[in-house]
Tab-separated table of C-alpha atoms in Angstrom:
chain	number	residue	atom	x	y	z
W	143	UNK	CA	-68.772	-6.343	36.653
W	144	UNK	CA	-65.711	-8.399	37.377
W	145	UNK	CA	-65.225	-11.709	35.564
W	146	UNK	CA	-63.553	-14.388	37.687
W	147	UNK	CA	-62.584	-17.972	37.034
W	148	UNK	CA	-63.998	-20.882	39.026
W	149	UNK	CA	-60.857	-20.527	41.161
W	150	UNK	CA	-61.801	-16.929	42.081
W	151	UNK	CA	-58.951	-15.364	40.069
W	152	UNK	CA	-59.643	-12.170	38.073
W	153	UNK	CA	-60.046	-12.774	34.313
W	154	UNK	CA	-61.337	-9.368	33.217
W	155	UNK	CA	-64.069	-6.760	33.512
W	156	UNK	CA	-67.335	-6.853	31.555
W	157	UNK	CA	-67.562	-4.064	29.006
W	158	UNK	CA	-70.711	-5.410	27.289
W	159	UNK	CA	-72.464	-8.553	26.125
W	160	UNK	CA	-72.320	-8.857	22.345
W	161	UNK	CA	-73.622	-11.780	20.254
W	162	UNK	CA	-73.544	-14.417	22.985
W	163	UNK	CA	-70.089	-13.316	24.182
W	164	UNK	CA	-68.833	-11.170	27.047
W	165	UNK	CA	-66.706	-8.312	25.731
W	166	UNK	CA	-63.942	-7.682	28.253
W	167	UNK	CA	-62.762	-4.157	28.990
W	168	UNK	CA	-59.704	-2.909	27.136
W	169	UNK	CA	-58.131	-1.738	30.390
W	170	UNK	CA	-57.207	-5.203	31.648
W	171	UNK	CA	-57.292	-7.266	28.483
W	172	UNK	CA	-54.319	-9.124	27.025
W	173	UNK	CA	-50.579	-8.638	27.000
W	174	UNK	CA	-48.061	-7.323	24.471
W	175	UNK	CA	-49.662	-6.686	21.078
W	176	UNK	CA	-52.998	-7.902	22.473
W	177	UNK	CA	-53.195	-5.089	25.015
W	178	UNK	CA	-55.575	-2.160	24.754
W	179	UNK	CA	-58.253	-3.840	22.685
W	180	UNK	CA	-61.239	-5.949	23.637
W	181	UNK	CA	-61.237	-9.710	23.997
W	182	UNK	CA	-64.352	-11.850	24.208
W	183	UNK	CA	-65.378	-14.842	26.364
W	184	UNK	CA	-68.261	-17.122	25.268
W	185	UNK	CA	-71.367	-16.877	27.474
W	186	UNK	CA	-71.347	-20.683	27.614
W	187	UNK	CA	-68.477	-20.387	30.140
W	188	UNK	CA	-70.638	-18.461	32.623
W	189	UNK	CA	-71.510	-20.612	35.640
W	190	UNK	CA	-73.350	-17.933	37.635
W	191	UNK	CA	-73.604	-14.258	38.458
W	192	UNK	CA	-72.906	-13.471	42.122
W	193	UNK	CA	-73.731	-9.867	42.948
W	194	UNK	CA	-71.233	-7.816	40.925
W	195	UNK	CA	-69.134	-10.826	39.806
W	196	UNK	CA	-69.509	-13.150	36.832
W	197	UNK	CA	-68.115	-16.551	37.818
W	198	UNK	CA	-66.951	-18.802	34.994
W	199	UNK	CA	-67.172	-22.597	34.978
W	200	UNK	CA	-63.440	-22.900	34.207
W	201	UNK	CA	-60.434	-21.857	36.280
W	202	UNK	CA	-58.881	-18.580	35.163
W	203	UNK	CA	-55.860	-20.177	33.476
W	204	UNK	CA	-58.188	-22.301	31.335
W	205	UNK	CA	-60.793	-19.575	30.734
W	206	UNK	CA	-58.261	-17.241	29.111
W	207	UNK	CA	-57.542	-19.909	26.479
W	208	UNK	CA	-61.143	-19.399	25.317
W	209	UNK	CA	-60.655	-15.655	24.768
W	210	UNK	CA	-61.388	-14.491	21.244
W	211	UNK	CA	-60.735	-11.406	19.167
W	212	UNK	CA	-63.688	-9.414	17.836
W	213	UNK	CA	-63.691	-11.492	14.617
W	214	UNK	CA	-63.988	-14.747	16.596
W	215	UNK	CA	-60.364	-15.886	16.229
W	216	UNK	CA	-58.237	-16.697	19.257
W	217	UNK	CA	-55.360	-14.306	19.961
W	218	UNK	CA	-51.964	-15.936	19.447
W	219	UNK	CA	-51.013	-15.324	23.083
W	220	UNK	CA	-53.947	-17.531	24.210
W	221	UNK	CA	-52.768	-20.519	22.228
W	222	UNK	CA	-49.060	-20.335	23.062
W	223	UNK	CA	-48.082	-22.194	26.202
W	224	UNK	CA	-45.157	-20.898	28.206
W	225	UNK	CA	-43.149	-22.594	30.913
W	226	UNK	CA	-41.944	-20.754	33.989
W	227	UNK	CA	-38.244	-19.881	34.083
């Protein structure tokens, strides 16, 4: 199932639900050193399930700041804000 923000933008793909969190697929998770491993989104962000899509209550750019590593910590890339060039 695809995970989308409240704005309809792709956030990830559900791999599983583990301990009240959605585990996102490794295939489209993270950038740089955070690529190719799972990230997790709290189930509390889920607004509704629409067919094959999980819609979050936050826009995609905000939802990714809630991503966690398996151990519950936030990846560094989620907490660093960048400005466009």
